[in-house]
Coordinates of C-alpha atoms in Angstrom, one line a residue:
X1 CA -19.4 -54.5 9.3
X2 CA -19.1 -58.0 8.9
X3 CA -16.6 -58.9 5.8
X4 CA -16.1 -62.0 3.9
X5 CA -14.3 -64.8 4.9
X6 CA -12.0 -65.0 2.0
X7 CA -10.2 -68.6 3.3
X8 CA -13.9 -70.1 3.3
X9 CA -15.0 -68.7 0.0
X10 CA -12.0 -69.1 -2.1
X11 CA -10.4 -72.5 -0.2
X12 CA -8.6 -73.2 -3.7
X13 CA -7.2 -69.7 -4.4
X14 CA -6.5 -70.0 -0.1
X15 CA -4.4 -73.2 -1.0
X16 CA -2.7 -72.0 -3.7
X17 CA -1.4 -68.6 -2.2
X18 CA -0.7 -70.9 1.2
X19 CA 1.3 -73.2 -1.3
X20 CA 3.9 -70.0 -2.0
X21 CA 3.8 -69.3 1.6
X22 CA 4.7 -72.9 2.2
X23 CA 7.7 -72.4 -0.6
X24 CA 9.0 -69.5 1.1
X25 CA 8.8 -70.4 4.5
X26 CA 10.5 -74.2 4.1
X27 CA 12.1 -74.2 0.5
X28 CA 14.3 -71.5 1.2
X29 CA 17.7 -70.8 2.2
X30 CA 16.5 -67.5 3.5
X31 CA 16.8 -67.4 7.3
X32 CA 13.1 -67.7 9.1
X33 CA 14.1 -64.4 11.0
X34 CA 15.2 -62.6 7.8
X35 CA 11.5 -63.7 6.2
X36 CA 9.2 -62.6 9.3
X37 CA 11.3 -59.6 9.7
X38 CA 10.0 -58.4 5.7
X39 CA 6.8 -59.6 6.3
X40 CA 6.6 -57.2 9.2
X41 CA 7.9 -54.5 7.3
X42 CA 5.8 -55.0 3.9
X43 CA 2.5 -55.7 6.2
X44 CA 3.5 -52.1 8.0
X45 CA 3.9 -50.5 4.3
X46 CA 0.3 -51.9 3.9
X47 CA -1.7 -51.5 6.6
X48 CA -2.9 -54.6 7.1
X49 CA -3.9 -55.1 11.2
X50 CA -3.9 -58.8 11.2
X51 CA -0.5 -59.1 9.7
X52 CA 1.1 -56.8 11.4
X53 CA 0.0 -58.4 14.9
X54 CA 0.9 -61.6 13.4
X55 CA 4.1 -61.0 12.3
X56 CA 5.3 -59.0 14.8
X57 CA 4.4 -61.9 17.2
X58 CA 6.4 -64.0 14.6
X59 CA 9.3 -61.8 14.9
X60 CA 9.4 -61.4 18.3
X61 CA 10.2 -64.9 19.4
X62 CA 13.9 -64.3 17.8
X63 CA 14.1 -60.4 18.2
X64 CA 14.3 -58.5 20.8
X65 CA 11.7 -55.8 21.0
X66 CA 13.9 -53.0 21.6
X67 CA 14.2 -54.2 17.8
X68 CA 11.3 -55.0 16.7
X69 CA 9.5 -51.4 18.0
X70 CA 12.4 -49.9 15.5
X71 CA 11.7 -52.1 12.1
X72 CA 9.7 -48.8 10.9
X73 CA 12.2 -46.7 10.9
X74 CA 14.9 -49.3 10.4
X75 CA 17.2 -46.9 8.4
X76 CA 17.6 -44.8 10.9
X77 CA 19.4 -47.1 13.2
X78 CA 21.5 -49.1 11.0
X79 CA 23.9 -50.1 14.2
X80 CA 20.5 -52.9 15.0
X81 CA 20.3 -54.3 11.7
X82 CA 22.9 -56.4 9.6
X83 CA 23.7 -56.1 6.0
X84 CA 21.4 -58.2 4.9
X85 CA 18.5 -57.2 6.9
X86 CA 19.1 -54.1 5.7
X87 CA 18.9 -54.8 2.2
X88 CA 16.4 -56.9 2.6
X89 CA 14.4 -54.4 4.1
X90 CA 15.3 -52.0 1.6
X91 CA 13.8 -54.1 -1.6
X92 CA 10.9 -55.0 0.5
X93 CA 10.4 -51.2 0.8
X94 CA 10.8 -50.7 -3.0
X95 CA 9.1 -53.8 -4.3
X96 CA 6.2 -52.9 -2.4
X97 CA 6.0 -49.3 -3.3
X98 CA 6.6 -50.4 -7.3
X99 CA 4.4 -48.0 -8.4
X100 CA 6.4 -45.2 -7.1
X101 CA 10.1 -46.7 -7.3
X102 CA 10.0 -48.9 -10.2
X103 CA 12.1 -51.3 -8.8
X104 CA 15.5 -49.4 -9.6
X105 CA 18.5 -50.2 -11.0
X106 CA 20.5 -48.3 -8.0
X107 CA 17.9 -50.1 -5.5
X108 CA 18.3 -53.6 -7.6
X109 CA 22.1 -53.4 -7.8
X110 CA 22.5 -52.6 -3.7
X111 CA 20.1 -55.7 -3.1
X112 CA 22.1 -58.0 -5.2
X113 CA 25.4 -57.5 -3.8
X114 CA 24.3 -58.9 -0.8
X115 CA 22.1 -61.5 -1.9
X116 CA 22.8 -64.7 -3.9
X117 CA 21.1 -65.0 -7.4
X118 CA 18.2 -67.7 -5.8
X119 CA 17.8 -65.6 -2.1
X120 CA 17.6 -62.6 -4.6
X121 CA 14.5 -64.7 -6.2
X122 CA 13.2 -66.2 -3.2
X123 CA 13.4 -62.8 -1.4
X124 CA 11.1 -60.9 -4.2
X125 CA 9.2 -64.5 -3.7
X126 CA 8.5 -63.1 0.0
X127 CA 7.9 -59.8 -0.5
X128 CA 5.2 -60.4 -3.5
X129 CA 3.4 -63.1 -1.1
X130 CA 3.4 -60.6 1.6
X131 CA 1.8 -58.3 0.0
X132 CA -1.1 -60.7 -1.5
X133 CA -1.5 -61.5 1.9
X134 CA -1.9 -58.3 2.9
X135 CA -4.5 -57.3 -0.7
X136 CA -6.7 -59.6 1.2
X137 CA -6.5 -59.2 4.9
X138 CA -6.8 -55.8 4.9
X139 CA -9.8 -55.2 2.8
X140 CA -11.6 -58.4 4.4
X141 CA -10.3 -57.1 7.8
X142 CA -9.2 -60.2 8.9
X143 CA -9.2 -60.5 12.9
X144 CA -5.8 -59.7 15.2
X145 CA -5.0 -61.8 18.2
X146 CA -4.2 -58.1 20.3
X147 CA -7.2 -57.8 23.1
X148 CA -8.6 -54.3 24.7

C-alpha cells in the first residue's frame, strides 16, 4: 500500500520538525556520535525501518560494527560503551518508554550525574525529535536505502 508522503503534504510542519533536528545536530555541545548513537537506539525502541537503516548507516561511519550490532542490548556489554553513552542510552530508553517508566527520579538522577544541566536538555531535545521522527516514518513507511 502506497502511503502518504508526509514531507510533501505537510512541507511547513516538515520544516519545523527539520528546524529541531537542525538544533540538535549543530547547536549542541553533544558529540555527533553520542546523538546518532540515541537515535539508533530510540528508532530500534520504535520500530521505524527507515530510521533504523538510516541511522545505523549514520553510526557506523564512527563505530565499529562489532558495536553497532550490540546497541540493542547495550547493557549487557557495558565494557563497549562509555559513561556517557551509557546514560545516554539509558534516558533514551526511559524517555521513550514514558508511558511505562515515567521518567524516574532514580533514572533522572543517574542521567544527570553525567550530564551537564544544557546536554541534560539538549539530550531529552534528541530523544523527543527522535521519536517524532519515528511517529511519522513508521506509520507513512517511509523508504530504507537496504536492497534485496
Amino acid at each position: 500500500m502506497n502511503r502518504l508522503n508526509w514531507f510533501e503534504i505537510a512541507p511547513d510542519g516538515a520544516k519545523a520538525l527539520m528546524g529541531v533536528h537542525h538544533y540538535i545536530t549543530k547547536g549542541t555541545s553533544l558529540p555527533e556520535e553520542l546523538i546518532h548513537l540515541v537515535f539508533l537506539r530510540v528508532s530500534q525502541i520504535n520500530g521505524c525501518a527507515h530510521c533504523i537503516d538510516l541511522h545505523t548507516r549514520d553510526l557506523l561511519k564512527t563505530m565499529p560494527i562489532d558495536k553497532v550490532v550490540l546497541v540493542p542490548v547495550w547493557d549487557e556489554v557495558p565494557h563497549l560503551f562509555s559513561d556517557q553513552y551509557r546514560a545516554a542510552l539509558a534516558w533514551a530508553e526511559e524517555v521513550t518508554n514514558l508511558s511505562e517508566t515515567h521518567a524516574s527520579d532514580e533514572a533522572y538522577a543517574a542521567v544527570a550525574e553525567v550530564f551537564e544541566p544544557k546536554d541534560l536538555v539538549d539530550l531529552t531535545l534528541v530523544i523527543a525529535a527522535m521519536n517524532a521522527f519515528n511517529r511519522l516514518g513508521a506509520p507513512f513507511r517511509l523508504p530504507v536505502a537496504a536492497k534485496p
